[in-house]
PDB file of C-alpha atoms in Angstrom:
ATOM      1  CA  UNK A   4      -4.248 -13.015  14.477  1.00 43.00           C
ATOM      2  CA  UNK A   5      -2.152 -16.223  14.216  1.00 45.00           C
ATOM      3  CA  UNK A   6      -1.112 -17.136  10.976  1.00 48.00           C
ATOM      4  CA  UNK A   7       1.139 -20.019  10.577  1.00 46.00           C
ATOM      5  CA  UNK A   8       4.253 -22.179  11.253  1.00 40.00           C
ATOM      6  CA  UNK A   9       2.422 -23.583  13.967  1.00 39.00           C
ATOM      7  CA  UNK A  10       0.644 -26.890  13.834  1.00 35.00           C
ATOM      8  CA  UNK A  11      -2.618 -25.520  15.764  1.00 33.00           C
ATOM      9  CA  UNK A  12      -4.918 -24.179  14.232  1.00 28.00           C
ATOM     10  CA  UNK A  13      -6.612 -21.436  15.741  1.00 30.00           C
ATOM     11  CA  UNK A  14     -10.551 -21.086  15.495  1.00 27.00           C
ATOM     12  CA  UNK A  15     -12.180 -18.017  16.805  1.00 34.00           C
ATOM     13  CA  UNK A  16     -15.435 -17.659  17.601  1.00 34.00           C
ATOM     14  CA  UNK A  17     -18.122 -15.466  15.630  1.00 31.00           C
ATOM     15  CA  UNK A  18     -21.755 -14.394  16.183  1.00 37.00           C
ATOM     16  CA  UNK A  19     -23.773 -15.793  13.571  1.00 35.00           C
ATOM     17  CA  UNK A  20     -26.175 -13.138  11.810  1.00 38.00           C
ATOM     18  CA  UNK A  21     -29.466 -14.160  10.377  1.00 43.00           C
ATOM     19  CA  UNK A  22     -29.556 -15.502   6.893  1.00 38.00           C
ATOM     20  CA  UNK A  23     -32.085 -12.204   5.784  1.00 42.00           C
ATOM     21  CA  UNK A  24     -29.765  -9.627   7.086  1.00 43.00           C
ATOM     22  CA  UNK A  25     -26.507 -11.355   5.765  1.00 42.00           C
ATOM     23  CA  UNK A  26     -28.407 -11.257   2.317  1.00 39.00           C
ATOM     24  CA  UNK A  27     -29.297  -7.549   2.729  1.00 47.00           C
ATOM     25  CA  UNK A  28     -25.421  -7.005   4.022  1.00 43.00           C
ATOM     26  CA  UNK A  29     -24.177  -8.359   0.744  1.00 38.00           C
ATOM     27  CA  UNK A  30     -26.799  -6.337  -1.553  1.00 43.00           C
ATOM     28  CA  UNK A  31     -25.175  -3.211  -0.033  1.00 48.00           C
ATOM     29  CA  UNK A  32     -21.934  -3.985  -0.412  1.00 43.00           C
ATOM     30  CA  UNK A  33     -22.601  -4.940  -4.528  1.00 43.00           C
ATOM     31  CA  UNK A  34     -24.161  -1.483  -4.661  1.00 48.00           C
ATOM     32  CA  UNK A  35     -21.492   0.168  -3.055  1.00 48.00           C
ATOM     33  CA  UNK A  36     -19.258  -1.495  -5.405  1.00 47.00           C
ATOM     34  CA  UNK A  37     -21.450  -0.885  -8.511  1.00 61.00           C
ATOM     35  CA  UNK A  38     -21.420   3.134  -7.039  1.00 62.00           C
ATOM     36  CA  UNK A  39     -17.740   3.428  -6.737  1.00 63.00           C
ATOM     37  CA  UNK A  40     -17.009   1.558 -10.446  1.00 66.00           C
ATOM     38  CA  UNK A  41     -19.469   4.342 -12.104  1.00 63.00           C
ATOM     39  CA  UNK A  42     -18.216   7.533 -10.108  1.00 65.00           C
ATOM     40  CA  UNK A  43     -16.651  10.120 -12.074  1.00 68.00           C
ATOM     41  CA  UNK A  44     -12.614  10.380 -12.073  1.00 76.00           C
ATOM     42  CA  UNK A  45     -10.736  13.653 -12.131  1.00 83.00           C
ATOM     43  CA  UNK A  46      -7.486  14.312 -11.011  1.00 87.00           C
ATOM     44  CA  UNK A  47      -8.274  17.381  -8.390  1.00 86.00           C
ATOM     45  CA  UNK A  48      -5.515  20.491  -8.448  1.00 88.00           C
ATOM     46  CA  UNK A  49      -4.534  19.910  -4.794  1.00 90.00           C
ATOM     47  CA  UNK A  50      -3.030  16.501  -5.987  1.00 89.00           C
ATOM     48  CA  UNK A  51      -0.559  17.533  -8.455  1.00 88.00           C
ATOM     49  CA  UNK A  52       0.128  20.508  -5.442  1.00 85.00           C
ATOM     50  CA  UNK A  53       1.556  18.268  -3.271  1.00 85.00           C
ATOM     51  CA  UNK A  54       4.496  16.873  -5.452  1.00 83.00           C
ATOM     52  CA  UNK A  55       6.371  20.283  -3.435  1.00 83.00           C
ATOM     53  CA  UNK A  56       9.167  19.832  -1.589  1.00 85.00           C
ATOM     54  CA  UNK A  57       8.741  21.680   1.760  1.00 89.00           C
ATOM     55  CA  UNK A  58      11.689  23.594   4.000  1.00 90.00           C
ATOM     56  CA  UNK A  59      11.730  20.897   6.576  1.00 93.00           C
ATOM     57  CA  UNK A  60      11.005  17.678   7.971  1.00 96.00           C
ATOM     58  CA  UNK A  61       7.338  16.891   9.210  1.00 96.00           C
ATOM     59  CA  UNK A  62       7.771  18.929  12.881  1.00 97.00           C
ATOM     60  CA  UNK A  63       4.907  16.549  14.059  1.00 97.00           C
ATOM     61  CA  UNK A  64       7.508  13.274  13.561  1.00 98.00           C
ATOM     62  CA  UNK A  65      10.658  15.499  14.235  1.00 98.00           C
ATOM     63  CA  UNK A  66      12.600  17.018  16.144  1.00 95.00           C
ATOM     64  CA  UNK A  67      15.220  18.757  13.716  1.00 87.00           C
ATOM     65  CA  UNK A  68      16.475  15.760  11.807  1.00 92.00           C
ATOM     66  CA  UNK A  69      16.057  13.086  15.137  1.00 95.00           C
ATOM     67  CA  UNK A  70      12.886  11.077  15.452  1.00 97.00           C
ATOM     68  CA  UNK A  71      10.908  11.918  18.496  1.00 97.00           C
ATOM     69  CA  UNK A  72      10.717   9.737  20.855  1.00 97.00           C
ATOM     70  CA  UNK A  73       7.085   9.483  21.734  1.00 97.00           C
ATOM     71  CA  UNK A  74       6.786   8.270  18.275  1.00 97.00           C
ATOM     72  CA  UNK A  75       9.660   6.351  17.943  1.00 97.00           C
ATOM     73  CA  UNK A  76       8.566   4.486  21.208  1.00 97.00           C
ATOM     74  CA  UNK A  77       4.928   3.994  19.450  1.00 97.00           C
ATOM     75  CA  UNK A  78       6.243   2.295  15.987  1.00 97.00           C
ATOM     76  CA  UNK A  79       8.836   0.003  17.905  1.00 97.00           C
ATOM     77  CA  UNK A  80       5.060  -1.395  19.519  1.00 96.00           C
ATOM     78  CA  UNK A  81       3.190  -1.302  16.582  1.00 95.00           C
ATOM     79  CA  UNK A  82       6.162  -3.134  14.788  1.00 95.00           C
ATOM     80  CA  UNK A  83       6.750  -5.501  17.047  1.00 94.00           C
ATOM     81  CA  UNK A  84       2.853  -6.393  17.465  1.00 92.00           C
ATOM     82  CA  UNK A  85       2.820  -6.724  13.918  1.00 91.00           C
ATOM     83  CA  UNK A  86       6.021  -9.059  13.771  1.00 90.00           C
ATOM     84  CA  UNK A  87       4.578 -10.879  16.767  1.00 89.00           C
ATOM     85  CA  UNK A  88       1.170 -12.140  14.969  1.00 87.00           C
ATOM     86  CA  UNK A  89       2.982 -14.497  12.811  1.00 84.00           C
ATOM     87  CA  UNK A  90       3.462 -16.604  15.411  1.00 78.00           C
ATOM     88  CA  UNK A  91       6.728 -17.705  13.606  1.00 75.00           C
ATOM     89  CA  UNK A  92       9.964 -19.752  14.723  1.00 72.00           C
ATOM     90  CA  UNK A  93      11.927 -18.682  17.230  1.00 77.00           C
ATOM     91  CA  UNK A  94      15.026 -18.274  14.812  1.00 83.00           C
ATOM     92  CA  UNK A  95      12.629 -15.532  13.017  1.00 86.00           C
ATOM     93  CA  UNK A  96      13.888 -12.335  14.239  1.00 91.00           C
ATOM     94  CA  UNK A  97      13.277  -8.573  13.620  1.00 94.00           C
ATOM     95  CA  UNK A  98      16.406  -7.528  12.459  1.00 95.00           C
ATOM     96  CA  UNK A  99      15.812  -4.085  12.146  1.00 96.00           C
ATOM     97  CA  UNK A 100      12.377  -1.392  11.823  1.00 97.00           C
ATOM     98  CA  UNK A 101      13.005   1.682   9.069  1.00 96.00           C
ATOM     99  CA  UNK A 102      10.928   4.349   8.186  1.00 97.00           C
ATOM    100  CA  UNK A 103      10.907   5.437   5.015  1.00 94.00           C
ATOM    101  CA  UNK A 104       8.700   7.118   2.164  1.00 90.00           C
ATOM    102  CA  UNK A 105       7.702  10.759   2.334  1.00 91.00           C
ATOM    103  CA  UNK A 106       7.543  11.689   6.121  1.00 95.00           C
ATOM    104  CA  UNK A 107      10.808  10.660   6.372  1.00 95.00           C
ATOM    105  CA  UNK A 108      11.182  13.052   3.887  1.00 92.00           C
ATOM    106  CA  UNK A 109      10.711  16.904   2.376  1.00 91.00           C
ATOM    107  CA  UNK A 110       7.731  15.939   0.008  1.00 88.00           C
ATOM    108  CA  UNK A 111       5.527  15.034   3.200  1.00 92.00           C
ATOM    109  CA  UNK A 112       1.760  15.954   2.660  1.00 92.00           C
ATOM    110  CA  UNK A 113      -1.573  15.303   3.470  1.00 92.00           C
ATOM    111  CA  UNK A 114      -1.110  12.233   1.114  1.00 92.00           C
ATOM    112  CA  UNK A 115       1.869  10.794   2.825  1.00 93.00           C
ATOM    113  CA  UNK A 116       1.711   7.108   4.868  1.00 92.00           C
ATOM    114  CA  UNK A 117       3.647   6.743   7.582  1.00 95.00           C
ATOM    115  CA  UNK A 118       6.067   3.495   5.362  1.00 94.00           C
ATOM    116  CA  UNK A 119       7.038   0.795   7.999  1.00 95.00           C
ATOM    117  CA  UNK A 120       9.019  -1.463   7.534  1.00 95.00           C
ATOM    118  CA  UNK A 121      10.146  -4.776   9.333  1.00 95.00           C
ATOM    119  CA  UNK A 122      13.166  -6.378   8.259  1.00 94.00           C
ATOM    120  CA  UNK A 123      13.350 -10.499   8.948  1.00 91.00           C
ATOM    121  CA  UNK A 124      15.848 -12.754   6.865  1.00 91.00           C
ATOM    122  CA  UNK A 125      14.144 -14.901   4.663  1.00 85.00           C
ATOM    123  CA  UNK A 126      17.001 -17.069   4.470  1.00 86.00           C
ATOM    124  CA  UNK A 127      16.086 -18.090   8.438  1.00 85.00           C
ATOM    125  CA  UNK A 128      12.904 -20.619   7.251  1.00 80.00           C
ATOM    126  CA  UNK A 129      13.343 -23.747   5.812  1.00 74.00           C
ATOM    127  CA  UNK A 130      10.575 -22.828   3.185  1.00 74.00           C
ATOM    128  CA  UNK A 131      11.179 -21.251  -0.847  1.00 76.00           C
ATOM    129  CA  UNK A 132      11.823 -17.527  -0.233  1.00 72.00           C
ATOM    130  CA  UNK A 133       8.749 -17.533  -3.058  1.00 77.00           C
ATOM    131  CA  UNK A 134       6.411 -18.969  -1.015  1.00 82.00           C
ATOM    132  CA  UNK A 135       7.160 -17.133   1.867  1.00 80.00           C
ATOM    133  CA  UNK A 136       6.867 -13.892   0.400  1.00 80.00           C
ATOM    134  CA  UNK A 137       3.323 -14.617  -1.115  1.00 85.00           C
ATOM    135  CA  UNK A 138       2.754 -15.406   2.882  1.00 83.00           C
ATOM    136  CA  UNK A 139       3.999 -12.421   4.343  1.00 85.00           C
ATOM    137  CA  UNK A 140       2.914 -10.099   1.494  1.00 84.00           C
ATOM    138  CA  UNK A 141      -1.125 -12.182   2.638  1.00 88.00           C
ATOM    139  CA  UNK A 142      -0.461 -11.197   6.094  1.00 87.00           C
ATOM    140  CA  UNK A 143       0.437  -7.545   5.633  1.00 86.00           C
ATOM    141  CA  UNK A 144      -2.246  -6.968   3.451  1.00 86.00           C
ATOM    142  CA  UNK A 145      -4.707  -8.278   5.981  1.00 88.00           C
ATOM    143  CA  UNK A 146      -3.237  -6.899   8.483  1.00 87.00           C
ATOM    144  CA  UNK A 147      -3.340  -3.418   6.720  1.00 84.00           C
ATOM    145  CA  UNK A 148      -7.092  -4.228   5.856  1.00 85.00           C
ATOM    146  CA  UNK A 149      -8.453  -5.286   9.312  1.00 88.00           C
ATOM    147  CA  UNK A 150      -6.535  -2.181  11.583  1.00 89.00           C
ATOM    148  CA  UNK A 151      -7.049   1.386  11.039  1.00 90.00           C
ATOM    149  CA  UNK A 152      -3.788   2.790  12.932  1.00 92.00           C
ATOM    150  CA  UNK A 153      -2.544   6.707  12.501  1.00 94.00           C
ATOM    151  CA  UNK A 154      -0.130   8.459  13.609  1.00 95.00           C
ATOM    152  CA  UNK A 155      -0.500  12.519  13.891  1.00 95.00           C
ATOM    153  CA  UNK A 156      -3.705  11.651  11.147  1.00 95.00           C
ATOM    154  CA  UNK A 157      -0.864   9.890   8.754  1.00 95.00           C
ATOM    155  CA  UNK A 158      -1.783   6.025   8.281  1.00 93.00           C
ATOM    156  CA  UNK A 159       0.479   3.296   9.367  1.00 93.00           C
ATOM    157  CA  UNK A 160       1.275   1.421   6.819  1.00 92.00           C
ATOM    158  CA  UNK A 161       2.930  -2.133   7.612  1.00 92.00           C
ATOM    159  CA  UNK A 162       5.592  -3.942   5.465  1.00 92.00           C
ATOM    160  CA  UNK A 163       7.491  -7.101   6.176  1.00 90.00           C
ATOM    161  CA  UNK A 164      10.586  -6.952   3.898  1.00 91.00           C
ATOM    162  CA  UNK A 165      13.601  -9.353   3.456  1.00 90.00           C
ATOM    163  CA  UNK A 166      17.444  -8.974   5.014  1.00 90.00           C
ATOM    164  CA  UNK A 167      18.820  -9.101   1.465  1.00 89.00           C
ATOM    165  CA  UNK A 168      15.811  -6.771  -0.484  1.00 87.00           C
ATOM    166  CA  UNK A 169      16.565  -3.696  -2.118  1.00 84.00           C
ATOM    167  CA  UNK A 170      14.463  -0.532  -1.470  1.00 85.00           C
ATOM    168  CA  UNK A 171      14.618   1.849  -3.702  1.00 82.00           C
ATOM    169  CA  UNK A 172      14.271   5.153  -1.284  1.00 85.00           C
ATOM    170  CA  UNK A 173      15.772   8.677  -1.007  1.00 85.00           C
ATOM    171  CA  UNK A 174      15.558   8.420   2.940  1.00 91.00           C
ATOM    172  CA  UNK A 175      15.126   5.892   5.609  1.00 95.00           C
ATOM    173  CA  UNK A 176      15.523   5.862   9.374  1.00 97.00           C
ATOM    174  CA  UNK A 177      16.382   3.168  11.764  1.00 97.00           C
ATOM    175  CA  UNK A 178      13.543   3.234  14.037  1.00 97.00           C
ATOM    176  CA  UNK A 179      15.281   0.141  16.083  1.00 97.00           C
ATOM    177  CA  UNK A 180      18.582   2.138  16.323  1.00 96.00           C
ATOM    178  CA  UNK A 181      17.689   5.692  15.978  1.00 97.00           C
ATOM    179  CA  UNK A 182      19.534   6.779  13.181  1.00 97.00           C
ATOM    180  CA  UNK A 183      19.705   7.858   9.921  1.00 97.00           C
ATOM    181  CA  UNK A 184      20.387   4.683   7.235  1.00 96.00           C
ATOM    182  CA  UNK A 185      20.167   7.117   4.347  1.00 93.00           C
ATOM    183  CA  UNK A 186      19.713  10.798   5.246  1.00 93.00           C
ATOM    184  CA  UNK A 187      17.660  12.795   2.907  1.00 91.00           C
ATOM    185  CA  UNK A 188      18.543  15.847   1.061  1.00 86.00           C
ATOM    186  CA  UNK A 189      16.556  19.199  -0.008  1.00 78.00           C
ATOM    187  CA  UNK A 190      16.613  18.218  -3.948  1.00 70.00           C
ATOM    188  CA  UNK A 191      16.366  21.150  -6.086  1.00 58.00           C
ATOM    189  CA  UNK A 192      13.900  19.192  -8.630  1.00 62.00           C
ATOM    190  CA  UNK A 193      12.156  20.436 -11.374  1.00 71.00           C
ATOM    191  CA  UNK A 194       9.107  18.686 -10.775  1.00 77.00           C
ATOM    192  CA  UNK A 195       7.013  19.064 -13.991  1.00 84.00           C
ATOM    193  CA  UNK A 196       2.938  18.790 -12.961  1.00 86.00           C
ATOM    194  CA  UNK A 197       1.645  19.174 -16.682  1.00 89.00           C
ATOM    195  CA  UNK A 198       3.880  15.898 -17.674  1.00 91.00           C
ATOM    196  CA  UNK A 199       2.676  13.895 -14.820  1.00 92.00           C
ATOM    197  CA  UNK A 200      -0.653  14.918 -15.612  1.00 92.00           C
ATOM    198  CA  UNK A 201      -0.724  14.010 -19.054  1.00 93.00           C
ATOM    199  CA  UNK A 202       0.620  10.756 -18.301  1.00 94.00           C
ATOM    200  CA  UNK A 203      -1.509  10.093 -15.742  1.00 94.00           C
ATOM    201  CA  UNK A 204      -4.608  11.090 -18.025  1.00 94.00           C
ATOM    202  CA  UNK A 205      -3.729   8.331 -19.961  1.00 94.00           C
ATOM    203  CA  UNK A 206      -4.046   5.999 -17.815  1.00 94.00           C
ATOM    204  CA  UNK A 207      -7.253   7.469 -16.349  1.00 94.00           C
ATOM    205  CA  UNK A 208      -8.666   6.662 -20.544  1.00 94.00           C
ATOM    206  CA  UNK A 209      -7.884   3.205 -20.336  1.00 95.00           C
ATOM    207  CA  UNK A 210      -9.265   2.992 -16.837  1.00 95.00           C
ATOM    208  CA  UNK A 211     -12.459   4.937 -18.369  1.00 94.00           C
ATOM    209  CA  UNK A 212     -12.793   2.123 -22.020  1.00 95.00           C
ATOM    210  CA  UNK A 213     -12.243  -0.495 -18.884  1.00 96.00           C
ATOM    211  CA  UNK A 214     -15.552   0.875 -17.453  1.00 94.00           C
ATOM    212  CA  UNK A 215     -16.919   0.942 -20.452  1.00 94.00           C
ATOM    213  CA  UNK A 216     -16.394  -2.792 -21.155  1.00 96.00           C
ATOM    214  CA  UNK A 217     -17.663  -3.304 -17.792  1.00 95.00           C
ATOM    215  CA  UNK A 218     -21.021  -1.653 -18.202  1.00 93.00           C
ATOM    216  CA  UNK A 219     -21.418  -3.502 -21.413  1.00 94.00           C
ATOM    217  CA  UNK A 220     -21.515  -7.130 -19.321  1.00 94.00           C
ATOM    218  CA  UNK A 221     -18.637  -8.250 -21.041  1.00 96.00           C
ATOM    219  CA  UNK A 222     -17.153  -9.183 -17.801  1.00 96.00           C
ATOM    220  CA  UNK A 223     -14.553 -11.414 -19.080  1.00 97.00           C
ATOM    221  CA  UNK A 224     -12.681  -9.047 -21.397  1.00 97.00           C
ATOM    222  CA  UNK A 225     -13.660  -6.886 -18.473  1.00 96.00           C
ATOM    223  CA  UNK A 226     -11.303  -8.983 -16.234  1.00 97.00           C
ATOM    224  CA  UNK A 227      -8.756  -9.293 -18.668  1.00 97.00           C
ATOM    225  CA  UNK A 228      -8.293  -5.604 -19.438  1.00 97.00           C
ATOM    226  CA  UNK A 229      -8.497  -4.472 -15.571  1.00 97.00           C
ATOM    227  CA  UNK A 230      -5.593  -7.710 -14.643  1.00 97.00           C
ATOM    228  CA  UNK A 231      -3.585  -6.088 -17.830  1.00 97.00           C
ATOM    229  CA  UNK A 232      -3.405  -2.661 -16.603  1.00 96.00           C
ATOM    230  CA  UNK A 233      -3.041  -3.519 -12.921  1.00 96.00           C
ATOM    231  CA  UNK A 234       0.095  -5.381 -13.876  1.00 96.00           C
ATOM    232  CA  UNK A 235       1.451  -2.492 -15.998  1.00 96.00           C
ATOM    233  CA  UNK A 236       1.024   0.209 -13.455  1.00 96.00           C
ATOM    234  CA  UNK A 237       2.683  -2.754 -11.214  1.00 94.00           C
ATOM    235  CA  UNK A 238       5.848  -2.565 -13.782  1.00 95.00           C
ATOM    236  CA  UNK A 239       5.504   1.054 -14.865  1.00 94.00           C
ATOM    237  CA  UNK A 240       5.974   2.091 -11.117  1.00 93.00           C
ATOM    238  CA  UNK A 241       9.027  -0.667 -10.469  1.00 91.00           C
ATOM    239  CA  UNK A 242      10.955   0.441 -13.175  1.00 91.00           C
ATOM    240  CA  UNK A 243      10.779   4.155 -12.776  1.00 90.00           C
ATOM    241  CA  UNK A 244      11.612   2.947  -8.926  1.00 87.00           C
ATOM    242  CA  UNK A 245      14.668   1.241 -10.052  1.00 86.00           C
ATOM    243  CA  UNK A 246      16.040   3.469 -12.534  1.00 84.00           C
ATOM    244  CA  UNK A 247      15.349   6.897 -10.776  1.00 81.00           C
ATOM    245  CA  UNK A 248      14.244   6.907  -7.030  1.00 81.00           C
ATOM    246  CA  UNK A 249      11.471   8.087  -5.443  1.00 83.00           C
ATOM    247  CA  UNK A 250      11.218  11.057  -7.430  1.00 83.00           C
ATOM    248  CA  UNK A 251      11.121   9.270 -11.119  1.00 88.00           C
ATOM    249  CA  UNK A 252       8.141  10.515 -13.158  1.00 90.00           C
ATOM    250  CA  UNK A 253       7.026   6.688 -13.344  1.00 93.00           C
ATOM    251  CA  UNK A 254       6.512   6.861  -9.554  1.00 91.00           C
ATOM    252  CA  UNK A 255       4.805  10.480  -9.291  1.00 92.00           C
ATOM    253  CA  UNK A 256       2.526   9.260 -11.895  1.00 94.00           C
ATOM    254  CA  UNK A 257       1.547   6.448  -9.674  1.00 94.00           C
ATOM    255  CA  UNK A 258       1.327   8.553  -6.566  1.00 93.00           C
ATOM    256  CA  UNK A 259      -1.622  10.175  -8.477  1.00 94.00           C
ATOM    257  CA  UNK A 260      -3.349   7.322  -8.785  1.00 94.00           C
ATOM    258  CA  UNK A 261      -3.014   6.244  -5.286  1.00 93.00           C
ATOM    259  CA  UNK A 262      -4.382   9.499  -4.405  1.00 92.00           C
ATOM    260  CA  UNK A 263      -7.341   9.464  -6.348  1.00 92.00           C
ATOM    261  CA  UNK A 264     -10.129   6.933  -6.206  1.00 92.00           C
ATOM    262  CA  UNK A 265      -8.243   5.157  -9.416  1.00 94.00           C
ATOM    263  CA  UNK A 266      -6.654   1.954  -8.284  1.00 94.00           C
ATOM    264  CA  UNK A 267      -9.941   1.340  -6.435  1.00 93.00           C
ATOM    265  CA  UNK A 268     -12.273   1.505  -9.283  1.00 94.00           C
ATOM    266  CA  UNK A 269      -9.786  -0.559 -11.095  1.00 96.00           C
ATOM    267  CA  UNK A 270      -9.630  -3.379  -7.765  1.00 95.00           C
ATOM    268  CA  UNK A 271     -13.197  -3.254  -7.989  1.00 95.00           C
ATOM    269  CA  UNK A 272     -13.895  -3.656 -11.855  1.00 95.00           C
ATOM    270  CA  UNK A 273     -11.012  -6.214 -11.254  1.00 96.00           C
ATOM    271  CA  UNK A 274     -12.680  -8.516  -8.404  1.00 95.00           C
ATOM    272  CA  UNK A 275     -16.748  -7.939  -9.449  1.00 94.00           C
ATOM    273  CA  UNK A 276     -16.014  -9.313 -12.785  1.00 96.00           C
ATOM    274  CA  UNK A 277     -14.400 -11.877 -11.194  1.00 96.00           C
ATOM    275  CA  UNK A 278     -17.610 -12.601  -9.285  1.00 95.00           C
ATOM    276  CA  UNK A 279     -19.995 -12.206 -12.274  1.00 94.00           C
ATOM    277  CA  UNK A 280     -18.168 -14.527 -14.081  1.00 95.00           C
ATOM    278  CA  UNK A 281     -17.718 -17.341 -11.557  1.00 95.00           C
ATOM    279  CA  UNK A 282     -21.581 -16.518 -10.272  1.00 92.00           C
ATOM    280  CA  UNK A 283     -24.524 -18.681 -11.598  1.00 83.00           C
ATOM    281  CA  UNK A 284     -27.415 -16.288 -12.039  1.00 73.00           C
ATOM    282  CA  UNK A 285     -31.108 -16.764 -11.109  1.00 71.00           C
ATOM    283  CA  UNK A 286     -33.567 -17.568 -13.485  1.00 65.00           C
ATOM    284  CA  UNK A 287     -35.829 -14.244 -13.872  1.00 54.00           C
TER     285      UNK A 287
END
């Protein structure tokens, strides 16, 4: 996929499918929707199990504390595949490929992504660093969409991050030089699962008067609400980030939500009440 800087653009070619079957396509696809807005949400015990800090390193990714190679060889290519669909300037180098996030970590579980990360300087295009995040951020997240890639059954999870950009991580690992950037450490925490819990329980009742709003038509407040508490689970997670790592209860909290059908109930409520609203409905 080519996505800019060039002055080409790139058309590729699709097989059309009948009108009737596209229609039938989309009805599928609403129900779907409609199914996964109205499903049930708990928070299942073997979620708030795996906030446990295990004895070692994931032995599928390493070799004592040293990155084995066969995988170390197979995110370099996946990087650098990734990096090289922007089709961008010359001057637009991969400075460096970490990995980072739980695997690279002692609180690896069944949950965990495999976090990668490929590091560019912003500051190399002639464009607002703004702008050029909102592109990148577009890219990853189609690029994320469109390829299903795992590693030892872990997803690969892409991220294009700047020279100069914090990230707020208890361990990360040079893939491009094979080494430790920040080694992590067996933590003696005190990881509380009834607080986590009971926050995250109150986010799962304003999810749940969300859905109710929903249900009800009202698809603008609908929109409203779902936009408000996307962007406070946005800020609620950053600031627990910031202020205490990777193991902050802001950022457990949303780890249960990730791992739970939440934040796609709440994308969905979010983006079909988009559609209701901006839809002109048949006369009946």
């Amino acid at each position: 996929m080519k996505l800019f800087f060039k002055k080409n653009i790139i058309i590729e070619n699709y097989n059309l499918t009948p009108a009737s079957e596209k229609l039938d396509e989309l009805d599928e696809a609403a129900n779907a929707l409609d199914s996964t807005i109205t499903q049930d949400l708990k928070i299942p015990k073997e979620v708030l199990d795996s906030f446990q800090l295990k004895p070692s390193l994931n032995p599928e990714f390493w070799d004592r504390e040293e990155l084995k190679k066969d995988i170390r060889d197979q995110l370099m290519k996946i990087a650098e595949e990734f990096f090289d669909g922007l089709n961008s300037p010359e001057k637009l180098v991969i400075k460096d490929v970490i990995f980072t996030g739980s695997l690279a970590n002692y609180n690896w579980s069944k949950y965990s992504d495999v976090d990668l990360h490929v590091i560019v300087d912003f500051e190399t295009i002639d464009t607002k660093e703004e702008f050029i995040k909102q592109l990148f951020d577009s890219y990853k997240n189609l690029w994320n969409k469109n390829h299903d890639i795992t590693i030892k059954g872990y997803d690969v999870e892409l991220y294009l991050q700047d020279l100069k950009e914090t990230l707020s991580a208890n361990a990360v690992y040079s893939v491009k030089r094979n080494k430790w950037l920040l080694k992590p450490e067996k933590e003696k925490l005190k990881i509380n699962r009834n607080i986590i819990k009971k926050k995250a329980l109150s986010f799962f009742d304003k999810l749940k008067d969300i859905k109710k709003i929903y249900a009800e038509g009202d698809y603008q407040r609908a929109l409203d609400k779902s936009q408000e508490l996307k962007d406070k689970i946005k800020k609620y997670r950053k600031s627990g980030l910031e202020s205490g790592g990777e193991y902050s209860l802001e950022n457990l909290v949303f780890k249960v939500l990730r791992r739970t059908p939440y934040m796609e109930v709440l994308n969905d409520i979010n983006s079909k009440s988009y559609d209701q609203i901006m839809s002109i409905q048949e006369n009946t």
